[in-house]
Amino acid sequence: SATAEHLMEACLKRLGVRNYFGFLLSCETVSAGKRSPLGYHESAKRLNADPKDIAVYEDALYALQTAKDAGYYVVGVYDDSAAKNWQTIECIADEIILNWEEIV
């Protein structure tokens, strides 16, 4: 995530889902933003998995493109910040999520 790990930790605990994550990893920790695949690769390493076996969920076009170019399965997640790039996201993504409530 682009969010600092201590903030992710607090948010996930508050939502009651922290226990579903084996680790948290921020761009800050890997010293690279989402325009670089370093964060995705570090996650793959920690999961002991190949990029092709990992789904990356993103709402930012540039991050989605980075993950796709690095060989990850990408899921485009719609939110208001993604609206202006949504058509492009739909073309790049292997799958899309328009509304989380509809998939539960």
PDB file of N, CA and C in Angstrom:
ATOM      1  N   SER A   1       0.829  -1.185   0.000  1.00  0.00           N
ATOM      2  CA  SER A   1       0.000   0.000   0.000  1.00  0.00           C
ATOM      3  C   SER A   1       0.874   1.250   0.000  1.00  0.00           C
ATOM      4  N   ALA A   2       0.322   2.315  -0.499  1.00  0.00           N
ATOM      5  CA  ALA A   2       1.009   3.600  -0.418  1.00  0.00           C
ATOM      6  C   ALA A   2       0.846   4.201   0.985  1.00  0.00           C
ATOM      7  N   THR A   3      -0.008   3.617   1.778  1.00  0.00           N
ATOM      8  CA  THR A   3      -0.249   4.070   3.146  1.00  0.00           C
ATOM      9  C   THR A   3       0.814   3.504   4.084  1.00  0.00           C
ATOM     10  N   ALA A   4       1.241   4.286   5.035  1.00  0.00           N
ATOM     11  CA  ALA A   4       2.234   3.825   6.014  1.00  0.00           C
ATOM     12  C   ALA A   4       1.695   2.616   6.778  1.00  0.00           C
ATOM     13  N   GLU A   5       2.596   1.702   7.125  1.00  0.00           N
ATOM     14  CA  GLU A   5       2.189   0.453   7.754  1.00  0.00           C
ATOM     15  C   GLU A   5       1.447   0.649   9.073  1.00  0.00           C
ATOM     16  N   HIS A   6       1.857   1.615   9.888  1.00  0.00           N
ATOM     17  CA  HIS A   6       1.158   1.803  11.160  1.00  0.00           C
ATOM     18  C   HIS A   6      -0.285   2.262  10.942  1.00  0.00           C
ATOM     19  N   LEU A   7      -0.539   3.000   9.876  1.00  0.00           N
ATOM     20  CA  LEU A   7      -1.906   3.422   9.570  1.00  0.00           C
ATOM     21  C   LEU A   7      -2.723   2.261   9.007  1.00  0.00           C
ATOM     22  N   MET A   8      -2.092   1.429   8.160  1.00  0.00           N
ATOM     23  CA  MET A   8      -2.773   0.223   7.671  1.00  0.00           C
ATOM     24  C   MET A   8      -3.163  -0.662   8.849  1.00  0.00           C
ATOM     25  N   GLU A   9      -2.213  -0.855   9.741  1.00  0.00           N
ATOM     26  CA  GLU A   9      -2.423  -1.699  10.924  1.00  0.00           C
ATOM     27  C   GLU A   9      -3.637  -1.211  11.707  1.00  0.00           C
ATOM     28  N   ALA A  10      -3.681   0.073  12.001  1.00  0.00           N
ATOM     29  CA  ALA A  10      -4.787   0.643  12.778  1.00  0.00           C
ATOM     30  C   ALA A  10      -6.121   0.471  12.055  1.00  0.00           C
ATOM     31  N   CYS A  11      -6.138   0.742  10.773  1.00  0.00           N
ATOM     32  CA  CYS A  11      -7.375   0.637   9.993  1.00  0.00           C
ATOM     33  C   CYS A  11      -7.876  -0.801   9.930  1.00  0.00           C
ATOM     34  N   LEU A  12      -6.997  -1.735   9.617  1.00  0.00           N
ATOM     35  CA  LEU A  12      -7.395  -3.136   9.505  1.00  0.00           C
ATOM     36  C   LEU A  12      -7.852  -3.711  10.836  1.00  0.00           C
ATOM     37  N   LYS A  13      -7.210  -3.285  11.927  1.00  0.00           N
ATOM     38  CA  LYS A  13      -7.652  -3.726  13.260  1.00  0.00           C
ATOM     39  C   LYS A  13      -9.036  -3.174  13.560  1.00  0.00           C
ATOM     40  N   ARG A  14      -9.240  -1.893  13.262  1.00  0.00           N
ATOM     41  CA  ARG A  14     -10.542  -1.258  13.517  1.00  0.00           C
ATOM     42  C   ARG A  14     -11.652  -1.958  12.742  1.00  0.00           C
ATOM     43  N   LEU A  15     -11.342  -2.413  11.524  1.00  0.00           N
ATOM     44  CA  LEU A  15     -12.327  -3.110  10.701  1.00  0.00           C
ATOM     45  C   LEU A  15     -12.487  -4.581  11.073  1.00  0.00           C
ATOM     46  N   GLY A  16     -11.601  -5.065  11.946  1.00  0.00           N
ATOM     47  CA  GLY A  16     -11.679  -6.451  12.398  1.00  0.00           C
ATOM     48  C   GLY A  16     -11.177  -7.476  11.396  1.00  0.00           C
ATOM     49  N   VAL A  17     -10.296  -7.045  10.479  1.00  0.00           N
ATOM     50  CA  VAL A  17      -9.803  -7.958   9.439  1.00  0.00           C
ATOM     51  C   VAL A  17      -8.285  -8.122   9.437  1.00  0.00           C
ATOM     52  N   ARG A  18      -7.610  -7.539  10.398  1.00  0.00           N
ATOM     53  CA  ARG A  18      -6.144  -7.604  10.417  1.00  0.00           C
ATOM     54  C   ARG A  18      -5.632  -9.041  10.409  1.00  0.00           C
ATOM     55  N   ASN A  19      -6.326  -9.937  11.076  1.00  0.00           N
ATOM     56  CA  ASN A  19      -5.871 -11.326  11.186  1.00  0.00           C
ATOM     57  C   ASN A  19      -5.889 -12.067   9.843  1.00  0.00           C
ATOM     58  N   TYR A  20      -6.488 -11.484   8.821  1.00  0.00           N
ATOM     59  CA  TYR A  20      -6.505 -12.110   7.493  1.00  0.00           C
ATOM     60  C   TYR A  20      -5.243 -11.806   6.691  1.00  0.00           C
ATOM     61  N   PHE A  21      -4.362 -10.978   7.231  1.00  0.00           N
ATOM     62  CA  PHE A  21      -3.148 -10.563   6.525  1.00  0.00           C
ATOM     63  C   PHE A  21      -1.917 -11.122   7.231  1.00  0.00           C
ATOM     64  N   GLY A  22      -1.102 -11.847   6.481  1.00  0.00           N
ATOM     65  CA  GLY A  22       0.131 -12.397   7.047  1.00  0.00           C
ATOM     66  C   GLY A  22       1.180 -11.332   7.274  1.00  0.00           C
ATOM     67  N   PHE A  23       1.142 -10.283   6.483  1.00  0.00           N
ATOM     68  CA  PHE A  23       2.072  -9.165   6.621  1.00  0.00           C
ATOM     69  C   PHE A  23       1.483  -7.942   5.944  1.00  0.00           C
ATOM     70  N   LEU A  24       1.997  -6.789   6.302  1.00  0.00           N
ATOM     71  CA  LEU A  24       1.641  -5.526   5.663  1.00  0.00           C
ATOM     72  C   LEU A  24       2.911  -4.974   5.043  1.00  0.00           C
ATOM     73  N   LEU A  25       2.777  -4.328   3.902  1.00  0.00           N
ATOM     74  CA  LEU A  25       3.944  -3.799   3.215  1.00  0.00           C
ATOM     75  C   LEU A  25       3.591  -2.465   2.572  1.00  0.00           C
ATOM     76  N   SER A  26       4.376  -1.457   2.868  1.00  0.00           N
ATOM     77  CA  SER A  26       4.110  -0.132   2.305  1.00  0.00           C
ATOM     78  C   SER A  26       5.199   0.252   1.304  1.00  0.00           C
ATOM     79  N   CYS A  27       4.870   1.196   0.469  1.00  0.00           N
ATOM     80  CA  CYS A  27       5.848   1.750  -0.473  1.00  0.00           C
ATOM     81  C   CYS A  27       7.029   2.331   0.295  1.00  0.00           C
ATOM     82  N   GLU A  28       6.734   2.900   1.449  1.00  0.00           N
ATOM     83  CA  GLU A  28       7.774   3.479   2.302  1.00  0.00           C
ATOM     84  C   GLU A  28       8.806   2.418   2.707  1.00  0.00           C
ATOM     85  N   THR A  29       8.340   1.233   3.038  1.00  0.00           N
ATOM     86  CA  THR A  29       9.225   0.151   3.471  1.00  0.00           C
ATOM     87  C   THR A  29      10.154  -0.314   2.356  1.00  0.00           C
ATOM     88  N   VAL A  30       9.633  -0.394   1.135  1.00  0.00           N
ATOM     89  CA  VAL A  30      10.462  -0.849   0.007  1.00  0.00           C
ATOM     90  C   VAL A  30      11.169   0.300  -0.701  1.00  0.00           C
ATOM     91  N   SER A  31      10.949   1.517  -0.223  1.00  0.00           N
ATOM     92  CA  SER A  31      11.577   2.720  -0.793  1.00  0.00           C
ATOM     93  C   SER A  31      11.291   2.887  -2.284  1.00  0.00           C
ATOM     94  N   ALA A  32      10.059   2.574  -2.662  1.00  0.00           N
ATOM     95  CA  ALA A  32       9.653   2.751  -4.056  1.00  0.00           C
ATOM     96  C   ALA A  32       8.144   2.922  -4.115  1.00  0.00           C
ATOM     97  N   GLY A  33       7.702   3.818  -4.956  1.00  0.00           N
ATOM     98  CA  GLY A  33       6.273   4.017  -5.153  1.00  0.00           C
ATOM     99  C   GLY A  33       5.688   2.967  -6.071  1.00  0.00           C
ATOM    100  N   LYS A  34       4.416   3.094  -6.363  1.00  0.00           N
ATOM    101  CA  LYS A  34       3.727   2.098  -7.176  1.00  0.00           C
ATOM    102  C   LYS A  34       3.990   2.235  -8.675  1.00  0.00           C
ATOM    103  N   ARG A  35       4.814   3.172  -9.058  1.00  0.00           N
ATOM    104  CA  ARG A  35       5.254   3.235 -10.455  1.00  0.00           C
ATOM    105  C   ARG A  35       6.417   2.270 -10.677  1.00  0.00           C
ATOM    106  N   SER A  36       6.886   1.686  -9.597  1.00  0.00           N
ATOM    107  CA  SER A  36       7.941   0.677  -9.623  1.00  0.00           C
ATOM    108  C   SER A  36       7.345  -0.655  -9.154  1.00  0.00           C
ATOM    109  N   PRO A  37       7.761  -1.775  -9.726  1.00  0.00           N
ATOM    110  CA  PRO A  37       7.235  -3.067  -9.285  1.00  0.00           C
ATOM    111  C   PRO A  37       7.892  -3.601  -8.011  1.00  0.00           C
ATOM    112  N   LEU A  38       8.807  -2.863  -7.396  1.00  0.00           N
ATOM    113  CA  LEU A  38       9.530  -3.376  -6.232  1.00  0.00           C
ATOM    114  C   LEU A  38       8.621  -3.830  -5.093  1.00  0.00           C
ATOM    115  N   GLY A  39       7.587  -3.083  -4.803  1.00  0.00           N
ATOM    116  CA  GLY A  39       6.663  -3.458  -3.730  1.00  0.00           C
ATOM    117  C   GLY A  39       5.913  -4.742  -4.060  1.00  0.00           C
ATOM    118  N   TYR A  40       5.488  -4.868  -5.296  1.00  0.00           N
ATOM    119  CA  TYR A  40       4.789  -6.081  -5.718  1.00  0.00           C
ATOM    120  C   TYR A  40       5.734  -7.283  -5.655  1.00  0.00           C
ATOM    121  N   HIS A  41       6.962  -7.077  -6.111  1.00  0.00           N
ATOM    122  CA  HIS A  41       7.945  -8.165  -6.088  1.00  0.00           C
ATOM    123  C   HIS A  41       8.302  -8.584  -4.656  1.00  0.00           C
ATOM    124  N   GLU A  42       8.405  -7.616  -3.758  1.00  0.00           N
ATOM    125  CA  GLU A  42       8.701  -7.952  -2.361  1.00  0.00           C
ATOM    126  C   GLU A  42       7.542  -8.748  -1.758  1.00  0.00           C
ATOM    127  N   SER A  43       6.335  -8.393  -2.099  1.00  0.00           N
ATOM    128  CA  SER A  43       5.179  -9.160  -1.623  1.00  0.00           C
ATOM    129  C   SER A  43       5.222 -10.584  -2.165  1.00  0.00           C
ATOM    130  N   ALA A  44       5.534 -10.728  -3.444  1.00  0.00           N
ATOM    131  CA  ALA A  44       5.633 -12.059  -4.052  1.00  0.00           C
ATOM    132  C   ALA A  44       6.704 -12.893  -3.352  1.00  0.00           C
ATOM    133  N   LYS A  45       7.815 -12.255  -3.052  1.00  0.00           N
ATOM    134  CA  LYS A  45       8.902 -12.949  -2.348  1.00  0.00           C
ATOM    135  C   LYS A  45       8.432 -13.428  -0.975  1.00  0.00           C
ATOM    136  N   ARG A  46       7.759 -12.554  -0.242  1.00  0.00           N
ATOM    137  CA  ARG A  46       7.272 -12.915   1.100  1.00  0.00           C
ATOM    138  C   ARG A  46       6.208 -14.004   1.041  1.00  0.00           C
ATOM    139  N   LEU A  47       5.460 -14.040  -0.040  1.00  0.00           N
ATOM    140  CA  LEU A  47       4.433 -15.064  -0.215  1.00  0.00           C
ATOM    141  C   LEU A  47       5.000 -16.348  -0.834  1.00  0.00           C
ATOM    142  N   ASN A  48       6.263 -16.266  -1.248  1.00  0.00           N
ATOM    143  CA  ASN A  48       6.908 -17.393  -1.919  1.00  0.00           C
ATOM    144  C   ASN A  48       6.078 -17.833  -3.130  1.00  0.00           C
ATOM    145  N   ALA A  49       5.695 -16.850  -3.944  1.00  0.00           N
ATOM    146  CA  ALA A  49       4.828 -17.098  -5.092  1.00  0.00           C
ATOM    147  C   ALA A  49       5.335 -16.353  -6.324  1.00  0.00           C
ATOM    148  N   ASP A  50       4.953 -16.841  -7.472  1.00  0.00           N
ATOM    149  CA  ASP A  50       5.277 -16.173  -8.732  1.00  0.00           C
ATOM    150  C   ASP A  50       4.258 -15.074  -9.002  1.00  0.00           C
ATOM    151  N   PRO A  51       4.676 -14.004  -9.672  1.00  0.00           N
ATOM    152  CA  PRO A  51       3.730 -12.933 -10.002  1.00  0.00           C
ATOM    153  C   PRO A  51       2.462 -13.430 -10.689  1.00  0.00           C
ATOM    154  N   LYS A  52       2.575 -14.391 -11.577  1.00  0.00           N
ATOM    155  CA  LYS A  52       1.403 -14.880 -12.311  1.00  0.00           C
ATOM    156  C   LYS A  52       0.372 -15.543 -11.397  1.00  0.00           C
ATOM    157  N   ASP A  53       0.795 -15.897 -10.194  1.00  0.00           N
ATOM    158  CA  ASP A  53      -0.098 -16.556  -9.235  1.00  0.00           C
ATOM    159  C   ASP A  53      -0.661 -15.604  -8.186  1.00  0.00           C
ATOM    160  N   ILE A  54      -0.435 -14.314  -8.371  1.00  0.00           N
ATOM    161  CA  ILE A  54      -0.855 -13.301  -7.397  1.00  0.00           C
ATOM    162  C   ILE A  54      -1.808 -12.306  -8.061  1.00  0.00           C
ATOM    163  N   ALA A  55      -2.906 -12.010  -7.383  1.00  0.00           N
ATOM    164  CA  ALA A  55      -3.840 -10.989  -7.856  1.00  0.00           C
ATOM    165  C   ALA A  55      -3.538  -9.675  -7.144  1.00  0.00           C
ATOM    166  N   VAL A  56      -3.370  -8.632  -7.911  1.00  0.00           N
ATOM    167  CA  VAL A  56      -3.139  -7.292  -7.383  1.00  0.00           C
ATOM    168  C   VAL A  56      -4.416  -6.486  -7.609  1.00  0.00           C
ATOM    169  N   TYR A  57      -4.965  -5.934  -6.538  1.00  0.00           N
ATOM    170  CA  TYR A  57      -6.172  -5.122  -6.599  1.00  0.00           C
ATOM    171  C   TYR A  57      -5.752  -3.659  -6.545  1.00  0.00           C
ATOM    172  N   GLU A  58      -6.133  -2.891  -7.555  1.00  0.00           N
ATOM    173  CA  GLU A  58      -5.731  -1.487  -7.625  1.00  0.00           C
ATOM    174  C   GLU A  58      -6.854  -0.618  -8.161  1.00  0.00           C
ATOM    175  N   ASP A  59      -6.883   0.629  -7.680  1.00  0.00           N
ATOM    176  CA  ASP A  59      -7.798   1.617  -8.220  1.00  0.00           C
ATOM    177  C   ASP A  59      -7.052   2.691  -9.009  1.00  0.00           C
ATOM    178  N   ALA A  60      -5.757   2.750  -8.888  1.00  0.00           N
ATOM    179  CA  ALA A  60      -4.957   3.757  -9.590  1.00  0.00           C
ATOM    180  C   ALA A  60      -4.423   3.175 -10.893  1.00  0.00           C
ATOM    181  N   LEU A  61      -4.682   3.856 -11.993  1.00  0.00           N
ATOM    182  CA  LEU A  61      -4.265   3.382 -13.312  1.00  0.00           C
ATOM    183  C   LEU A  61      -2.772   3.082 -13.370  1.00  0.00           C
ATOM    184  N   TYR A  62      -1.933   4.008 -12.893  1.00  0.00           N
ATOM    185  CA  TYR A  62      -0.486   3.816 -12.996  1.00  0.00           C
ATOM    186  C   TYR A  62      -0.020   2.599 -12.209  1.00  0.00           C
ATOM    187  N   ALA A  63      -0.628   2.334 -11.048  1.00  0.00           N
ATOM    188  CA  ALA A  63      -0.264   1.172 -10.236  1.00  0.00           C
ATOM    189  C   ALA A  63      -0.741  -0.118 -10.900  1.00  0.00           C
ATOM    190  N   LEU A  64      -1.930  -0.074 -11.462  1.00  0.00           N
ATOM    191  CA  LEU A  64      -2.466  -1.228 -12.178  1.00  0.00           C
ATOM    192  C   LEU A  64      -1.562  -1.577 -13.364  1.00  0.00           C
ATOM    193  N   GLN A  65      -1.144  -0.570 -14.103  1.00  0.00           N
ATOM    194  CA  GLN A  65      -0.271  -0.782 -15.261  1.00  0.00           C
ATOM    195  C   GLN A  65       1.080  -1.343 -14.830  1.00  0.00           C
ATOM    196  N   THR A  66       1.631  -0.825 -13.734  1.00  0.00           N
ATOM    197  CA  THR A  66       2.914  -1.327 -13.214  1.00  0.00           C
ATOM    198  C   THR A  66       2.818  -2.810 -12.888  1.00  0.00           C
ATOM    199  N   ALA A  67       1.776  -3.186 -12.164  1.00  0.00           N
ATOM    200  CA  ALA A  67       1.604  -4.590 -11.779  1.00  0.00           C
ATOM    201  C   ALA A  67       1.380  -5.470 -13.007  1.00  0.00           C
ATOM    202  N   LYS A  68       0.574  -5.009 -13.936  1.00  0.00           N
ATOM    203  CA  LYS A  68       0.300  -5.776 -15.164  1.00  0.00           C
ATOM    204  C   LYS A  68       1.585  -5.990 -15.950  1.00  0.00           C
ATOM    205  N   ASP A  69       2.362  -4.929 -16.131  1.00  0.00           N
ATOM    206  CA  ASP A  69       3.626  -5.016 -16.871  1.00  0.00           C
ATOM    207  C   ASP A  69       4.624  -5.953 -16.194  1.00  0.00           C
ATOM    208  N   ALA A  70       4.505  -6.099 -14.882  1.00  0.00           N
ATOM    209  CA  ALA A  70       5.415  -6.964 -14.116  1.00  0.00           C
ATOM    210  C   ALA A  70       4.926  -8.415 -14.069  1.00  0.00           C
ATOM    211  N   GLY A  71       3.795  -8.713 -14.719  1.00  0.00           N
ATOM    212  CA  GLY A  71       3.337 -10.084 -14.830  1.00  0.00           C
ATOM    213  C   GLY A  71       2.320 -10.548 -13.815  1.00  0.00           C
ATOM    214  N   TYR A  72       1.727  -9.619 -13.071  1.00  0.00           N
ATOM    215  CA  TYR A  72       0.719  -9.970 -12.076  1.00  0.00           C
ATOM    216  C   TYR A  72      -0.673  -9.999 -12.711  1.00  0.00           C
ATOM    217  N   TYR A  73      -1.568 -10.767 -12.113  1.00  0.00           N
ATOM    218  CA  TYR A  73      -2.983 -10.773 -12.473  1.00  0.00           C
ATOM    219  C   TYR A  73      -3.567  -9.535 -11.808  1.00  0.00           C
ATOM    220  N   VAL A  74      -4.203  -8.664 -12.562  1.00  0.00           N
ATOM    221  CA  VAL A  74      -4.653  -7.404 -11.973  1.00  0.00           C
ATOM    222  C   VAL A  74      -6.171  -7.270 -11.978  1.00  0.00           C
ATOM    223  N   VAL A  75      -6.659  -6.735 -10.863  1.00  0.00           N
ATOM    224  CA  VAL A  75      -8.081  -6.498 -10.686  1.00  0.00           C
ATOM    225  C   VAL A  75      -8.271  -4.999 -10.492  1.00  0.00           C
ATOM    226  N   GLY A  76      -8.990  -4.387 -11.398  1.00  0.00           N
ATOM    227  CA  GLY A  76      -9.290  -2.967 -11.290  1.00  0.00           C
ATOM    228  C   GLY A  76     -10.451  -2.756 -10.341  1.00  0.00           C
ATOM    229  N   VAL A  77     -10.255  -1.876  -9.380  1.00  0.00           N
ATOM    230  CA  VAL A  77     -11.280  -1.593  -8.373  1.00  0.00           C
ATOM    231  C   VAL A  77     -11.791  -0.176  -8.591  1.00  0.00           C
ATOM    232  N   TYR A  78     -13.081  -0.066  -8.845  1.00  0.00           N
ATOM    233  CA  TYR A  78     -13.670   1.251  -9.096  1.00  0.00           C
ATOM    234  C   TYR A  78     -13.856   2.026  -7.802  1.00  0.00           C
ATOM    235  N   ASP A  79     -13.482   3.275  -7.840  1.00  0.00           N
ATOM    236  CA  ASP A  79     -13.885   4.253  -6.842  1.00  0.00           C
ATOM    237  C   ASP A  79     -13.876   5.601  -7.543  1.00  0.00           C
ATOM    238  N   ASP A  80     -14.354   6.620  -6.871  1.00  0.00           N
ATOM    239  CA  ASP A  80     -14.488   7.925  -7.519  1.00  0.00           C
ATOM    240  C   ASP A  80     -13.163   8.448  -8.066  1.00  0.00           C
ATOM    241  N   SER A  81     -12.065   8.124  -7.382  1.00  0.00           N
ATOM    242  CA  SER A  81     -10.761   8.612  -7.862  1.00  0.00           C
ATOM    243  C   SER A  81     -10.338   7.920  -9.156  1.00  0.00           C
ATOM    244  N   ALA A  82     -10.919   6.766  -9.458  1.00  0.00           N
ATOM    245  CA  ALA A  82     -10.577   6.020 -10.668  1.00  0.00           C
ATOM    246  C   ALA A  82     -11.478   6.376 -11.847  1.00  0.00           C
ATOM    247  N   ALA A  83     -12.513   7.143 -11.615  1.00  0.00           N
ATOM    248  CA  ALA A  83     -13.536   7.398 -12.633  1.00  0.00           C
ATOM    249  C   ALA A  83     -12.968   7.946 -13.939  1.00  0.00           C
ATOM    250  N   LYS A  84     -12.064   8.902 -13.862  1.00  0.00           N
ATOM    251  CA  LYS A  84     -11.567   9.519 -15.104  1.00  0.00           C
ATOM    252  C   LYS A  84     -10.726   8.571 -15.942  1.00  0.00           C
ATOM    253  N   ASN A  85     -10.179   7.531 -15.338  1.00  0.00           N
ATOM    254  CA  ASN A  85      -9.362   6.548 -16.064  1.00  0.00           C
ATOM    255  C   ASN A  85     -10.039   5.192 -16.194  1.00  0.00           C
ATOM    256  N   TRP A  86     -11.326   5.126 -15.852  1.00  0.00           N
ATOM    257  CA  TRP A  86     -11.971   3.825 -15.749  1.00  0.00           C
ATOM    258  C   TRP A  86     -11.974   3.034 -17.061  1.00  0.00           C
ATOM    259  N   GLN A  87     -12.202   3.664 -18.178  1.00  0.00           N
ATOM    260  CA  GLN A  87     -12.212   2.934 -19.456  1.00  0.00           C
ATOM    261  C   GLN A  87     -10.860   2.271 -19.718  1.00  0.00           C
ATOM    262  N   THR A  88      -9.796   2.966 -19.435  1.00  0.00           N
ATOM    263  CA  THR A  88      -8.462   2.398 -19.620  1.00  0.00           C
ATOM    264  C   THR A  88      -8.214   1.274 -18.618  1.00  0.00           C
ATOM    265  N   ILE A  89      -8.626   1.475 -17.385  1.00  0.00           N
ATOM    266  CA  ILE A  89      -8.484   0.433 -16.362  1.00  0.00           C
ATOM    267  C   ILE A  89      -9.215  -0.834 -16.793  1.00  0.00           C
ATOM    268  N   GLU A  90     -10.424  -0.672 -17.311  1.00  0.00           N
ATOM    269  CA  GLU A  90     -11.186  -1.833 -17.780  1.00  0.00           C
ATOM    270  C   GLU A  90     -10.449  -2.590 -18.885  1.00  0.00           C
ATOM    271  N   CYS A  91      -9.743  -1.870 -19.738  1.00  0.00           N
ATOM    272  CA  CYS A  91      -9.008  -2.509 -20.839  1.00  0.00           C
ATOM    273  C   CYS A  91      -7.769  -3.259 -20.341  1.00  0.00           C
ATOM    274  N   ILE A  92      -7.128  -2.752 -19.327  1.00  0.00           N
ATOM    275  CA  ILE A  92      -5.890  -3.341 -18.807  1.00  0.00           C
ATOM    276  C   ILE A  92      -6.165  -4.489 -17.845  1.00  0.00           C
ATOM    277  N   ALA A  93      -7.173  -4.334 -17.015  1.00  0.00           N
ATOM    278  CA  ALA A  93      -7.438  -5.284 -15.918  1.00  0.00           C
ATOM    279  C   ALA A  93      -7.880  -6.651 -16.434  1.00  0.00           C
ATOM    280  N   ASP A  94      -7.482  -7.673 -15.691  1.00  0.00           N
ATOM    281  CA  ASP A  94      -7.943  -9.028 -15.976  1.00  0.00           C
ATOM    282  C   ASP A  94      -9.378  -9.214 -15.473  1.00  0.00           C
ATOM    283  N   GLU A  95      -9.724  -8.483 -14.439  1.00  0.00           N
ATOM    284  CA  GLU A  95     -11.076  -8.461 -13.867  1.00  0.00           C
ATOM    285  C   GLU A  95     -11.308  -7.073 -13.310  1.00  0.00           C
ATOM    286  N   ILE A  96     -12.566  -6.740 -13.078  1.00  0.00           N
ATOM    287  CA  ILE A  96     -12.897  -5.461 -12.441  1.00  0.00           C
ATOM    288  C   ILE A  96     -13.904  -5.679 -11.322  1.00  0.00           C
ATOM    289  N   ILE A  97     -13.875  -4.767 -10.373  1.00  0.00           N
ATOM    290  CA  ILE A  97     -14.861  -4.733  -9.295  1.00  0.00           C
ATOM    291  C   ILE A  97     -15.466  -3.333  -9.310  1.00  0.00           C
ATOM    292  N   LEU A  98     -16.747  -3.279  -9.567  1.00  0.00           N
ATOM    293  CA  LEU A  98     -17.440  -1.991  -9.597  1.00  0.00           C
ATOM    294  C   LEU A  98     -17.955  -1.598  -8.227  1.00  0.00           C
ATOM    295  N   ASN A  99     -18.351  -2.602  -7.444  1.00  0.00           N
ATOM    296  CA  ASN A  99     -18.961  -2.341  -6.156  1.00  0.00           C
ATOM    297  C   ASN A  99     -18.712  -3.549  -5.246  1.00  0.00           C
ATOM    298  N   TRP A 100     -18.034  -3.357  -4.138  1.00  0.00           N
ATOM    299  CA  TRP A 100     -17.714  -4.458  -3.231  1.00  0.00           C
ATOM    300  C   TRP A 100     -18.962  -5.146  -2.702  1.00  0.00           C
ATOM    301  N   GLU A 101     -20.023  -4.401  -2.468  1.00  0.00           N
ATOM    302  CA  GLU A 101     -21.249  -5.005  -1.926  1.00  0.00           C
ATOM    303  C   GLU A 101     -21.867  -6.009  -2.878  1.00  0.00           C
ATOM    304  N   GLU A 102     -21.670  -5.822  -4.172  1.00  0.00           N
ATOM    305  CA  GLU A 102     -22.253  -6.730  -5.161  1.00  0.00           C
ATOM    306  C   GLU A 102     -21.525  -8.068  -5.245  1.00  0.00           C
ATOM    307  N   ILE A 103     -20.285  -8.130  -4.754  1.00  0.00           N
ATOM    308  CA  ILE A 103     -19.544  -9.385  -4.858  1.00  0.00           C
ATOM    309  C   ILE A 103     -19.562 -10.191  -3.573  1.00  0.00           C
ATOM    310  N   VAL A 104     -20.132  -9.635  -2.516  1.00  0.00           N
ATOM    311  CA  VAL A 104     -20.172 -10.344  -1.226  1.00  0.00           C
ATOM    312  C   VAL A 104     -21.290 -11.363  -1.220  1.00  0.00           C
TER     313      VAL A 104
END
